[in-house]
Amino acid sequence: MVFAYFLGMCSYLAVSKTVKTSVGLGLAVIFVLGITVPVDYLLNEFVLEPGALAWVDQSFADVDLSFLSFILFIAIIASMVQLVEMIVEKFSPALYTSLGIFLPLITTNCAILGLALFATNKGYGLLEGLVYALGAGGGLTLALVIMAGIREESKLLEIPKVIEGTALNLII
């Protein structure tokens, strides 16, 4: 998601300061994706698609609620992120503190919403969508950890003042 579609760049650049924080955020993203993509699939399949409400009654066969997909997907993502935030705060207060504002900002992470929309737009089934979500979450975690490792190692180097900070991150 980060390298192919440039989605999730804000958290990629901001949270990848340490490997520990990167792993924590990556696992949180995997968890959120692992829950939201199947729920979004079911919601899309049985409520949002044109004709999806035919299972309720045949008079609803012509109803198309697909225009609500953005709003409902965001609502599902927000509720799952809230759940993750409460779990991380309860079981790992240090990780919760180190992630700071970036944990609740997973809600607005375009990579998560983009992945949910990609999975439904590509016509993936429930299992395919879940594998796609877990693979993308794993890829994002790997990208975060690699970036964090490089950033940690770069602290040991003599780097010219001109490219310290954000410039160096963008070069990396």
Short mmCIF file of the C-alpha atoms (twelve columns), coordinates in Angstrom:
data_MODEL
# 
_entry.id   MODEL 
# 
loop_
_atom_site.group_PDB 
_atom_site.id 
_atom_site.type_symbol 
_atom_site.label_atom_id 
_atom_site.label_alt_id 
_atom_site.label_comp_id 
_atom_site.label_asym_id 
_atom_site.label_seq_id 
_atom_site.Cartn_x 
_atom_site.Cartn_y 
_atom_site.Cartn_z 
_atom_site.pdbx_PDB_model_num 
ATOM 1   C CA . MET A 1   0.000   0.000   0.000  1 
ATOM 2   C CA . VAL A 2   2.815   2.400   0.864  1 
ATOM 3   C CA . PHE A 3   5.061   1.795   -2.122 1 
ATOM 4   C CA . ALA A 4   2.570   0.792   -4.826 1 
ATOM 5   C CA . TYR A 5   -0.238  3.262   -4.122 1 
ATOM 6   C CA . PHE A 6   1.502   5.735   -1.771 1 
ATOM 7   C CA . LEU A 7   -1.299  5.263   0.759  1 
ATOM 8   C CA . GLY A 8   -0.477  5.569   4.449  1 
ATOM 9   C CA . MET A 9   2.603   7.704   3.931  1 
ATOM 10  C CA . CYS A 10  1.828   9.975   6.898  1 
ATOM 11  C CA . SER A 11  2.054   7.185   9.464  1 
ATOM 12  C CA . TYR A 12  4.884   5.569   7.515  1 
ATOM 13  C CA . LEU A 13  7.063   8.649   7.886  1 
ATOM 14  C CA . ALA A 14  5.878   9.732   11.332 1 
ATOM 15  C CA . VAL A 15  5.801   6.484   13.314 1 
ATOM 16  C CA . SER A 16  8.840   4.727   11.892 1 
ATOM 17  C CA . LYS A 17  11.272  6.267   14.375 1 
ATOM 18  C CA . THR A 18  11.879  3.074   16.348 1 
ATOM 19  C CA . VAL A 19  11.470  -0.573  15.440 1 
ATOM 20  C CA . LYS A 20  9.369   -1.251  18.553 1 
ATOM 21  C CA . THR A 21  6.856   1.460   17.705 1 
ATOM 22  C CA . SER A 22  6.762   0.346   14.075 1 
ATOM 23  C CA . VAL A 23  6.032   -3.253  15.011 1 
ATOM 24  C CA . GLY A 24  3.294   -2.120  17.390 1 
ATOM 25  C CA . LEU A 25  1.607   0.077   14.814 1 
ATOM 26  C CA . GLY A 26  2.011   -2.603  12.160 1 
ATOM 27  C CA . LEU A 27  0.321   -5.209  14.350 1 
ATOM 28  C CA . ALA A 28  -2.469  -2.757  15.144 1 
ATOM 29  C CA . VAL A 29  -2.980  -2.131  11.419 1 
ATOM 30  C CA . ILE A 30  -2.988  -5.874  10.668 1 
ATOM 31  C CA . PHE A 31  -5.585  -6.417  13.387 1 
ATOM 32  C CA . VAL A 32  -7.781  -3.585  12.131 1 
ATOM 33  C CA . LEU A 33  -7.513  -4.780  8.523  1 
ATOM 34  C CA . GLY A 34  -8.134  -8.386  9.512  1 
ATOM 35  C CA . ILE A 35  -11.429 -7.397  11.102 1 
ATOM 36  C CA . THR A 36  -12.638 -4.556  8.899  1 
ATOM 37  C CA . VAL A 37  -12.141 -6.061  5.443  1 
ATOM 38  C CA . PRO A 38  -14.329 -9.148  6.098  1 
ATOM 39  C CA . VAL A 39  -16.965 -6.988  7.813  1 
ATOM 40  C CA . ASP A 40  -16.849 -4.524  4.916  1 
ATOM 41  C CA . TYR A 41  -17.187 -7.406  2.469  1 
ATOM 42  C CA . LEU A 42  -20.260 -8.744  4.236  1 
ATOM 43  C CA . LEU A 43  -21.766 -5.280  4.484  1 
ATOM 44  C CA . ASN A 44  -21.119 -4.655  0.805  1 
ATOM 45  C CA . GLU A 45  -22.385 -8.078  -0.289 1 
ATOM 46  C CA . PHE A 46  -25.599 -8.152  1.730  1 
ATOM 47  C CA . VAL A 47  -26.551 -4.476  2.079  1 
ATOM 48  C CA . LEU A 48  -24.777 -2.009  -0.209 1 
ATOM 49  C CA . GLU A 49  -24.524 -3.544  -3.687 1 
ATOM 50  C CA . PRO A 50  -27.368 -3.058  -6.148 1 
ATOM 51  C CA . GLY A 51  -29.910 -5.771  -5.475 1 
ATOM 52  C CA . ALA A 52  -28.169 -6.915  -2.304 1 
ATOM 53  C CA . LEU A 53  -31.264 -6.367  -0.193 1 
ATOM 54  C CA . ALA A 54  -33.293 -8.926  -2.163 1 
ATOM 55  C CA . TRP A 55  -32.725 -11.366 0.704  1 
ATOM 56  C CA . VAL A 56  -34.906 -9.125  2.911  1 
ATOM 57  C CA . ASP A 57  -37.794 -8.871  0.485  1 
ATOM 58  C CA . GLN A 58  -38.147 -8.907  -3.303 1 
ATOM 59  C CA . SER A 59  -39.455 -5.325  -3.207 1 
ATOM 60  C CA . PHE A 60  -35.929 -4.255  -2.168 1 
ATOM 61  C CA . ALA A 61  -34.270 -5.936  -5.171 1 
ATOM 62  C CA . ASP A 62  -33.869 -2.603  -7.000 1 
ATOM 63  C CA . VAL A 63  -32.401 -0.726  -4.031 1 
ATOM 64  C CA . ASP A 64  -28.806 0.486   -4.505 1 
ATOM 65  C CA . LEU A 65  -27.099 1.725   -1.351 1 
ATOM 66  C CA . SER A 66  -23.558 1.671   -2.752 1 
ATOM 67  C CA . PHE A 67  -23.305 5.441   -2.278 1 
ATOM 68  C CA . LEU A 68  -23.096 4.776   1.476  1 
ATOM 69  C CA . SER A 69  -19.974 2.605   1.220  1 
ATOM 70  C CA . PHE A 70  -17.470 5.338   2.168  1 
ATOM 71  C CA . ILE A 71  -19.426 6.398   5.232  1 
ATOM 72  C CA . LEU A 72  -20.126 2.890   6.462  1 
ATOM 73  C CA . PHE A 73  -16.600 1.627   5.803  1 
ATOM 74  C CA . ILE A 74  -15.188 4.575   7.765  1 
ATOM 75  C CA . ALA A 75  -17.632 3.891   10.617 1 
ATOM 76  C CA . ILE A 76  -16.517 0.258   10.766 1 
ATOM 77  C CA . ILE A 77  -12.840 1.230   10.641 1 
ATOM 78  C CA . ALA A 78  -13.354 3.852   13.380 1 
ATOM 79  C CA . SER A 79  -15.069 1.381   15.679 1 
ATOM 80  C CA . MET A 80  -12.355 -1.249  15.167 1 
ATOM 81  C CA . VAL A 81  -9.601  1.311   15.778 1 
ATOM 82  C CA . GLN A 82  -11.331 2.349   18.993 1 
ATOM 83  C CA . LEU A 83  -11.315 -1.313  20.044 1 
ATOM 84  C CA . VAL A 84  -7.612  -1.647  19.205 1 
ATOM 85  C CA . GLU A 85  -6.833  1.557   21.092 1 
ATOM 86  C CA . MET A 86  -8.551  0.268   24.228 1 
ATOM 87  C CA . ILE A 87  -6.766  -3.101  23.979 1 
ATOM 88  C CA . VAL A 88  -3.323  -1.528  23.464 1 
ATOM 89  C CA . GLU A 89  -3.896  0.929   26.322 1 
ATOM 90  C CA . LYS A 90  -4.911  -1.921  28.642 1 
ATOM 91  C CA . PHE A 91  -2.191  -4.445  27.798 1 
ATOM 92  C CA . SER A 92  0.742   -2.275  26.667 1 
ATOM 93  C CA . PRO A 93  0.666   1.234   28.150 1 
ATOM 94  C CA . ALA A 94  4.239   1.889   26.974 1 
ATOM 95  C CA . LEU A 95  3.307   1.138   23.351 1 
ATOM 96  C CA . TYR A 96  0.140   3.190   23.747 1 
ATOM 97  C CA . THR A 97  2.206   6.161   24.933 1 
ATOM 98  C CA . SER A 98  4.864   5.753   22.232 1 
ATOM 99  C CA . LEU A 99  2.265   5.581   19.442 1 
ATOM 100 C CA . GLY A 100 0.592   8.696   20.803 1 
ATOM 101 C CA . ILE A 101 -1.820  10.370  18.442 1 
ATOM 102 C CA . PHE A 102 -0.967  8.004   15.593 1 
ATOM 103 C CA . LEU A 103 -2.974  5.132   17.048 1 
ATOM 104 C CA . PRO A 104 -6.348  6.918   16.806 1 
ATOM 105 C CA . LEU A 105 -5.242  8.321   13.458 1 
ATOM 106 C CA . ILE A 106 -5.348  4.793   12.026 1 
ATOM 107 C CA . THR A 107 -9.036  5.650   11.584 1 
ATOM 108 C CA . THR A 108 -8.154  8.217   8.955  1 
ATOM 109 C CA . ASN A 109 -5.297  6.210   7.479  1 
ATOM 110 C CA . CYS A 110 -6.070  6.167   3.788  1 
ATOM 111 C CA . ALA A 111 -4.292  2.821   3.392  1 
ATOM 112 C CA . ILE A 112 -6.930  1.054   5.477  1 
ATOM 113 C CA . LEU A 113 -9.888  2.664   3.727  1 
ATOM 114 C CA . GLY A 114 -8.186  2.210   0.367  1 
ATOM 115 C CA . LEU A 115 -7.590  -1.456  1.026  1 
ATOM 116 C CA . ALA A 116 -11.220 -2.027  2.003  1 
ATOM 117 C CA . LEU A 117 -12.377 -0.267  -1.153 1 
ATOM 118 C CA . PHE A 118 -9.831  -2.077  -3.345 1 
ATOM 119 C CA . ALA A 119 -10.928 -5.449  -1.972 1 
ATOM 120 C CA . THR A 120 -14.587 -4.779  -2.754 1 
ATOM 121 C CA . ASN A 121 -13.915 -3.104  -6.114 1 
ATOM 122 C CA . LYS A 122 -11.691 -5.959  -7.280 1 
ATOM 123 C CA . GLY A 123 -14.505 -8.384  -6.528 1 
ATOM 124 C CA . TYR A 124 -12.583 -10.396 -3.966 1 
ATOM 125 C CA . GLY A 125 -14.561 -12.923 -1.987 1 
ATOM 126 C CA . LEU A 126 -14.445 -13.160 1.786  1 
ATOM 127 C CA . LEU A 127 -11.341 -15.359 1.972  1 
ATOM 128 C CA . GLU A 128 -9.535  -13.540 -0.839 1 
ATOM 129 C CA . GLY A 129 -10.262 -10.188 0.798  1 
ATOM 130 C CA . LEU A 130 -8.987  -11.428 4.145  1 
ATOM 131 C CA . VAL A 131 -5.761  -12.727 2.613  1 
ATOM 132 C CA . TYR A 132 -5.361  -9.439  0.708  1 
ATOM 133 C CA . ALA A 133 -5.885  -7.475  3.937  1 
ATOM 134 C CA . LEU A 134 -3.465  -9.545  6.001  1 
ATOM 135 C CA . GLY A 135 -0.860  -9.458  3.233  1 
ATOM 136 C CA . ALA A 136 -1.156  -5.695  2.848  1 
ATOM 137 C CA . GLY A 137 -0.973  -5.244  6.630  1 
ATOM 138 C CA . GLY A 138 2.090   -7.462  6.762  1 
ATOM 139 C CA . GLY A 139 3.665   -5.491  3.930  1 
ATOM 140 C CA . LEU A 140 2.968   -2.211  5.709  1 
ATOM 141 C CA . THR A 141 4.475   -3.629  8.901  1 
ATOM 142 C CA . LEU A 142 7.557   -4.786  7.018  1 
ATOM 143 C CA . ALA A 143 7.933   -1.366  5.379  1 
ATOM 144 C CA . LEU A 144 7.585   0.373   8.763  1 
ATOM 145 C CA . VAL A 145 10.150  -1.911  10.419 1 
ATOM 146 C CA . ILE A 146 12.670  -1.542  7.597  1 
ATOM 147 C CA . MET A 147 12.302  2.240   7.626  1 
ATOM 148 C CA . ALA A 148 12.627  2.307   11.427 1 
ATOM 149 C CA . GLY A 149 15.746  0.141   11.280 1 
ATOM 150 C CA . ILE A 150 17.367  2.426   8.752  1 
ATOM 151 C CA . ARG A 151 16.408  5.492   10.787 1 
ATOM 152 C CA . GLU A 152 17.822  3.958   13.979 1 
ATOM 153 C CA . GLU A 153 21.068  3.086   12.214 1 
ATOM 154 C CA . SER A 154 21.311  6.553   10.661 1 
ATOM 155 C CA . LYS A 155 21.505  8.056   14.170 1 
ATOM 156 C CA . LEU A 156 24.947  6.465   14.468 1 
ATOM 157 C CA . LEU A 157 26.223  8.178   11.307 1 
ATOM 158 C CA . GLU A 158 27.594  11.647  10.770 1 
ATOM 159 C CA . ILE A 159 24.916  13.153  8.565  1 
ATOM 160 C CA . PRO A 160 25.240  16.656  7.107  1 
ATOM 161 C CA . LYS A 161 22.951  19.178  8.827  1 
ATOM 162 C CA . VAL A 162 21.334  19.980  5.475  1 
ATOM 163 C CA . ILE A 163 19.630  16.589  5.171  1 
ATOM 164 C CA . GLU A 164 18.872  15.778  8.827  1 
ATOM 165 C CA . GLY A 165 15.286  15.115  9.828  1 
ATOM 166 C CA . THR A 166 12.521  15.088  7.244  1 
ATOM 167 C CA . ALA A 167 14.869  15.459  4.288  1 
ATOM 168 C CA . LEU A 168 16.766  12.344  5.288  1 
ATOM 169 C CA . ASN A 169 13.514  10.415  5.803  1 
ATOM 170 C CA . LEU A 170 12.357  11.311  2.309  1 
ATOM 171 C CA . ILE A 171 15.734  10.335  0.847  1 
ATOM 172 C CA . ILE A 172 15.578  6.984   2.657  1 
# 
